[in-house]
């Protein structure tokens, strides 16, 4: 079976990419391990995604945003960043010259559902579900072939992998990745609050744990607890009432009584940045390219932005009758997306390390950092720009966070299709 593009992974990144190519006239195959019914009706998984202004723009342009019920979109009116036991906080409020909200929270399963509804009836998209990729081959002159676990072969001009931060197809193509295991677990759930949250999001770097409380519709909140991995069982197995009271106490009672209203879900925290985003007739998007720590809420936002860059390059080349899997096109995508992801990935990891190091001198340094960020306008503007993505140039962030050693070469070239062991640091 012949296609122009084969996408491996029908999660949010893969579905977004397919929808961005809807008007390209290209024949697209979407491969996923899940059944078609599973893709159509994704279950609530505890993850509520903070979407930036750029992500809203992209989702509006592909018809996904209007599919969200107004009650399922929760605006972030303001944000507070706290450290330890100090009452002082770094504050982001609507500015007089920029009164818009900071972002929008939408549940992950609703994003997936809306994207699937947009893609499922596209004439140029074919689904291959309940199957996996067992092998793939690429050749600069003769195209690419994907071998499915059920024995079928799909031929294409380009393969795009969107199959998680632990991408198997990335490994098949011999692309190494830098991995950082934080040794922590992220436990997510929802609670009902006694008092209104007024749309304020909180990120509390408590000693030993990090607590994020994000505003949802009504008096509900999405809670994200980041703790050492050896505390996972204790957090998940605590009875509902003691868990609610513990959470309420850790949050200082500012929203009154908090009551657990959902199941608790646990996710290990591992950051991943691929050393390359492309190879011969092959590209990475979404978490397969960059898997972020959730503290800056940029995982899906980066994935969506990268999908738009690659889709735009492909569409322009297709309109000109050029090869959509050619090396120059893929190099342009890699260069553009790397410029955004490198400082974001590096900066996020350094910030997490800094604000979770509870040694005495660093506790003092953390307090100083919050005060400087609050009172030095260029820094505060850069952080705000990063959080909202209203200025998609990246602001001053590249100046603050240097290029990681594993990406130190001045130019990135497409690697040959060799197989290597998965590299970690």
XYZ file of N, CA, C and O in Angstrom, residues 271-374:
416
model
N 12.772 13.131 31.491
C 12.893 14.087 30.392
C 13.728 13.488 29.273
O 14.723 12.803 29.521
N 13.324 13.729 28.019
C 14.031 13.165 26.869
C 14.154 14.228 25.785
O 13.185 14.930 25.481
N 15.350 14.362 25.237
C 15.539 15.225 24.065
C 16.334 14.439 23.040
O 17.459 14.011 23.296
N 15.744 14.225 21.879
C 16.432 13.497 20.826
C 17.609 14.315 20.309
O 17.510 15.533 20.157
N 18.728 13.633 20.040
C 19.910 14.331 19.532
C 19.709 14.861 18.126
O 20.376 15.812 17.715
N 18.830 14.233 17.393
C 18.440 14.700 16.062
C 16.938 14.520 15.928
O 16.353 13.640 16.557
N 16.326 15.350 15.119
C 14.892 15.230 14.867
C 14.608 14.585 13.520
O 13.445 14.338 13.197
N 15.648 14.339 12.726
C 15.433 13.792 11.384
C 16.517 12.787 11.036
O 17.611 12.793 11.604
N 16.193 11.925 10.094
C 17.149 11.027 9.453
C 16.674 10.885 8.005
O 15.815 11.656 7.557
N 17.198 9.926 7.271
C 16.797 9.760 5.878
C 15.306 9.447 5.784
O 14.847 8.426 6.301
N 14.543 10.352 5.164
C 13.087 10.204 4.975
C 12.362 9.887 6.290
O 11.421 9.102 6.325
N 12.787 10.521 7.336
C 12.249 10.229 8.662
C 12.318 11.486 9.517
O 13.299 12.233 9.477
N 11.257 11.718 10.310
C 11.232 12.870 11.206
C 10.533 12.507 12.508
O 9.652 11.636 12.546
N 10.925 13.185 13.570
C 10.327 13.020 14.893
C 9.507 14.246 15.253
O 9.941 15.383 15.006
N 8.338 14.029 15.857
C 7.537 15.129 16.385
C 7.019 14.726 17.768
O 7.130 13.576 18.182
N 6.439 15.680 18.481
C 5.849 15.392 19.781
C 6.878 14.914 20.776
O 8.058 15.285 20.740
N 6.440 14.048 21.705
C 7.330 13.533 22.736
C 8.449 12.670 22.169
O 9.478 12.480 22.821
N 8.278 12.133 20.989
C 9.345 11.354 20.375
C 10.555 12.239 20.085
O 11.698 11.770 20.083
N 10.316 13.529 19.859
C 11.402 14.488 19.665
C 11.854 15.066 20.990
O 13.039 15.082 21.314
N 10.890 15.553 21.788
C 11.195 16.179 23.080
C 10.123 15.789 24.090
O 8.943 16.110 23.905
N 10.525 15.127 25.164
C 9.621 14.793 26.263
C 9.971 15.660 27.451
O 11.045 15.521 28.045
N 9.089 16.579 27.814
C 9.385 17.604 28.814
C 8.938 17.218 30.221
O 7.977 16.472 30.406
N 9.630 17.770 31.229
C 9.115 17.778 32.600
C 7.870 18.665 32.587
O 7.855 19.712 31.930
N 6.804 18.290 33.313
C 5.542 19.041 33.201
C 5.507 20.390 33.903
O 4.521 21.108 33.781
N 6.576 20.793 34.612
C 6.496 21.987 35.440
C 6.214 23.251 34.624
O 5.524 24.151 35.096
N 6.721 23.341 33.393
C 6.433 24.505 32.560
C 5.265 24.269 31.609
O 4.931 25.148 30.814
N 4.658 23.093 31.694
C 3.444 22.763 30.929
C 3.635 22.925 29.428
O 2.726 23.350 28.723
N 4.812 22.564 28.917
C 5.058 22.798 27.491
C 5.188 21.528 26.666
O 5.586 21.595 25.503
N 4.867 20.357 27.218
C 4.998 19.135 26.452
C 4.207 19.147 25.161
O 4.764 19.109 24.061
N 2.874 19.225 25.272
C 2.040 19.205 24.069
C 2.182 20.500 23.273
O 2.110 20.491 22.040
N 2.415 21.614 23.957
C 2.588 22.883 23.246
C 3.787 22.835 22.300
O 3.710 23.279 21.152
N 4.902 22.278 22.771
C 6.069 22.122 21.905
C 5.770 21.150 20.773
O 6.165 21.376 19.622
N 5.075 20.058 21.098
C 4.743 19.071 20.079
C 3.859 19.648 18.989
O 4.065 19.380 17.794
N 2.885 20.444 19.391
C 1.978 21.055 18.421
C 2.712 22.071 17.557
O 2.503 22.142 16.344
N 3.586 22.860 18.186
C 4.367 23.825 17.418
C 5.279 23.152 16.415
O 5.411 23.598 15.265
N 5.928 22.055 16.826
C 6.790 21.319 15.909
C 6.012 20.699 14.763
O 6.468 20.703 13.611
N 4.825 20.166 15.067
C 3.982 19.580 14.015
C 3.597 20.634 12.981
O 3.576 20.351 11.769
N 3.317 21.852 13.443
C 2.957 22.922 12.511
C 4.139 23.285 11.616
O 3.965 23.508 10.407
N 5.344 23.346 12.192
C 6.531 23.676 11.392
C 6.730 22.637 10.292
O 6.911 22.972 9.114
N 6.705 21.353 10.671
C 6.941 20.297 9.687
C 5.831 20.255 8.644
O 6.100 20.106 7.444
N 4.584 20.398 9.079
C 3.461 20.374 8.138
C 3.561 21.534 7.141
O 3.266 21.366 5.948
N 3.980 22.700 7.602
C 4.117 23.855 6.711
C 5.203 23.609 5.672
O 5.036 23.928 4.483
N 6.342 23.048 6.098
C 7.420 22.748 5.160
C 6.959 21.730 4.121
O 7.242 21.862 2.923
N 6.250 20.703 4.557
C 5.783 19.655 3.643
C 4.760 20.212 2.655
O 4.813 19.932 1.450
N 3.819 20.997 3.160
C 2.775 21.548 2.292
C 3.371 22.439 1.209
O 2.979 22.363 0.032
N 4.323 23.291 1.589
C 4.951 24.171 0.601
C 5.702 23.358 -0.464
O 5.623 23.666 -1.663
N 6.407 22.337 -0.026
C 7.142 21.514 -0.989
C 6.197 20.758 -1.909
O 6.451 20.627 -3.109
N 5.091 20.239 -1.352
C 4.116 19.513 -2.171
C 3.499 20.428 -3.220
O 3.282 20.023 -4.365
N 3.215 21.668 -2.842
C 2.623 22.619 -3.784
C 3.570 22.933 -4.936
O 3.129 23.229 -6.050
N 4.877 22.857 -4.654
C 5.866 23.143 -5.694
C 6.265 21.882 -6.456
O 7.131 21.931 -7.338
N 5.658 20.742 -6.090
C 5.973 19.499 -6.768
C 7.312 18.909 -6.373
O 7.875 18.089 -7.103
N 7.821 19.285 -5.217
C 9.117 18.812 -4.744
C 8.962 17.548 -3.902
O 7.855 17.181 -3.483
N 10.057 16.910 -3.629
C 10.090 15.692 -2.820
C 9.866 16.059 -1.353
O 10.685 16.757 -0.746
N 8.778 15.568 -0.756
C 8.456 15.938 0.622
C 9.311 15.203 1.656
O 9.239 15.512 2.854
N 10.112 14.259 1.200
C 11.001 13.561 2.120
C 12.457 13.924 1.914
O 13.352 13.268 2.462
N 12.709 14.978 1.145
C 14.077 15.353 0.804
C 14.833 15.900 2.014
O 14.250 16.498 2.920
N 16.147 15.718 2.004
C 16.994 16.142 3.114
C 16.919 17.640 3.408
O 16.854 18.037 4.575
N 16.929 18.528 2.423
C 16.874 19.964 2.736
C 15.609 20.357 3.496
O 15.658 21.175 4.421
N 14.467 19.781 3.124
C 13.211 20.080 3.829
C 13.321 19.644 5.290
O 12.972 20.399 6.205
N 13.786 18.434 5.519
C 13.874 17.926 6.883
C 14.887 18.716 7.708
O 14.679 18.944 8.907
N 15.964 19.156 7.070
C 16.952 19.971 7.785
C 16.360 21.305 8.229
O 16.675 21.796 9.323
N 15.523 21.891 7.389
C 14.884 23.163 7.773
C 13.987 22.965 8.987
O 13.976 23.790 9.916
N 13.214 21.882 8.977
C 12.359 21.592 10.137
C 13.197 21.403 11.390
O 12.907 21.980 12.449
N 14.245 20.591 11.287
C 15.075 20.315 12.455
C 15.682 21.594 13.021
O 15.668 21.830 14.231
N 16.184 22.436 12.154
C 16.821 23.675 12.606
C 15.831 24.580 13.326
O 16.120 25.108 14.408
N 14.651 24.754 12.754
C 13.646 25.632 13.367
C 13.171 25.089 14.709
O 13.030 25.834 15.682
N 12.897 23.791 14.756
C 12.347 23.222 15.996
C 13.418 23.122 17.080
O 13.123 23.322 18.266
N 14.650 22.841 16.701
C 15.737 22.795 17.675
C 15.921 24.139 18.371
O 16.187 24.197 19.577
N 15.810 25.215 17.618
C 16.001 26.554 18.206
C 14.997 26.819 19.317
O 15.280 27.569 20.254
N 13.828 26.219 19.225
C 12.810 26.410 20.257
C 12.984 25.411 21.401
O 12.874 25.767 22.578
N 13.266 24.158 21.069
C 13.259 23.120 22.101
C 14.512 23.100 22.961
O 14.439 22.761 24.144
N 15.659 23.439 22.388
C 16.896 23.360 23.171
C 16.848 24.247 24.411
O 17.054 23.762 25.530
N 16.586 25.557 24.280
C 16.547 26.380 25.496
C 15.409 26.001 26.427
O 15.558 26.077 27.650
N 14.283 25.557 25.882
C 13.149 25.193 26.724
C 13.457 23.933 27.537
O 13.207 23.883 28.751
N 14.019 22.939 26.882
C 14.352 21.689 27.567
C 15.445 21.918 28.599
O 15.329 21.500 29.765
N 16.501 22.583 28.184
C 17.621 22.847 29.080
C 17.181 23.711 30.265
O 17.478 23.399 31.427
N 16.455 24.788 29.966
C 16.036 25.694 31.028
C 15.090 25.050 32.023
O 15.202 25.266 33.235
N 14.162 24.244 31.522
C 13.216 23.560 32.408
C 13.937 22.602 33.344
O 13.680 22.580 34.550
N 14.846 21.806 32.800
C 15.565 20.846 33.642
C 16.422 21.540 34.697
O 16.479 21.099 35.854
N 17.080 22.628 34.310
C 17.901 23.357 35.278
C 17.030 23.983 36.365
O 17.390 23.982 37.543
N 15.873 24.502 35.966
C 14.976 25.102 36.948
C 14.465 24.053 37.935
O 14.407 24.301 39.149
N 14.109 22.880 37.418
C 13.622 21.813 38.298
C 14.712 21.388 39.272
O 14.469 21.224 40.469
N 15.923 21.212 38.770
C 17.023 20.816 39.648
C 17.259 21.867 40.732
O 17.487 21.544 41.892
N 17.191 23.128 40.343
C 17.446 24.222 41.272
C 16.371 24.297 42.358
O 16.661 24.396 43.546
N 15.106 24.208 41.939
C 14.011 24.389 42.892
C 13.609 23.114 43.630
O 12.660 23.133 44.417
N 14.305 22.019 43.377
C 14.046 20.811 44.153
C 15.284 20.388 44.960
O 15.294 19.317 45.557
N 16.298 21.227 44.966
C 17.490 20.974 45.772
C 17.295 21.659 47.120
O 17.269 22.888 47.201
N 17.130 20.860 48.172
C 16.766 21.405 49.487
C 17.963 21.640 50.410
O 17.794 21.800 51.627
N 19.161 21.670 49.866
C 20.316 21.989 50.700
C 20.241 23.444 51.168
O 19.744 24.307 50.434
N 20.747 23.703 52.363
C 20.620 25.006 53.000
C 20.959 26.196 52.125
O 20.135 27.112 51.948
N 22.169 26.274 51.544
C 22.515 27.437 50.725
C 21.583 27.628 49.537
O 21.269 28.765 49.153
N 21.121 26.532 48.948
C 20.243 26.650 47.790
C 18.835 27.080 48.176
O 18.114 27.676 47.368
N 18.424 26.790 49.408
C 17.137 27.315 49.870
C 17.155 28.837 49.843
O 16.187 29.487 49.421
N 18.271 29.409 50.288
C 18.420 30.863 50.267
C 18.466 31.368 48.828
O 17.827 32.364 48.473
N 19.222 30.668 47.986
C 19.349 31.076 46.588
C 18.003 31.020 45.871
O 17.707 31.868 45.016
N 17.172 30.029 46.210
C 15.847 29.915 45.598
C 14.988 31.129 45.929
O 14.289 31.679 45.063
N 15.053 31.575 47.173
C 14.291 32.764 47.570
C 14.780 34.007 46.839
O 13.986 34.828 46.380
N 16.089 34.124 46.719
C 16.659 35.272 46.002
C 16.221 35.253 44.543
O 15.867 36.289 43.966
N 16.221 34.054 43.938
C 15.837 33.936 42.531
C 14.398 34.388 42.305
O 14.097 35.066 41.315
N 13.484 34.010 43.210
C 12.093 34.428 43.068
C 11.961 35.937 43.158
O 11.231 36.573 42.392
N 12.680 36.541 44.108
C 12.589 37.995 44.280
C 13.184 38.741 43.087
O 12.625 39.753 42.637
N 14.300 38.253 42.575
C 14.885 38.885 41.398
C 13.945 38.774 40.199
O 13.762 39.725 39.438
N 13.351 37.577 40.021
C 12.426 37.384 38.900
C 11.218 38.287 39.016
O 10.690 38.783 38.011
N 10.766 38.511 40.234
C 9.591 39.352 40.447
C 9.875 40.821 40.190
O 8.992 41.572 39.770
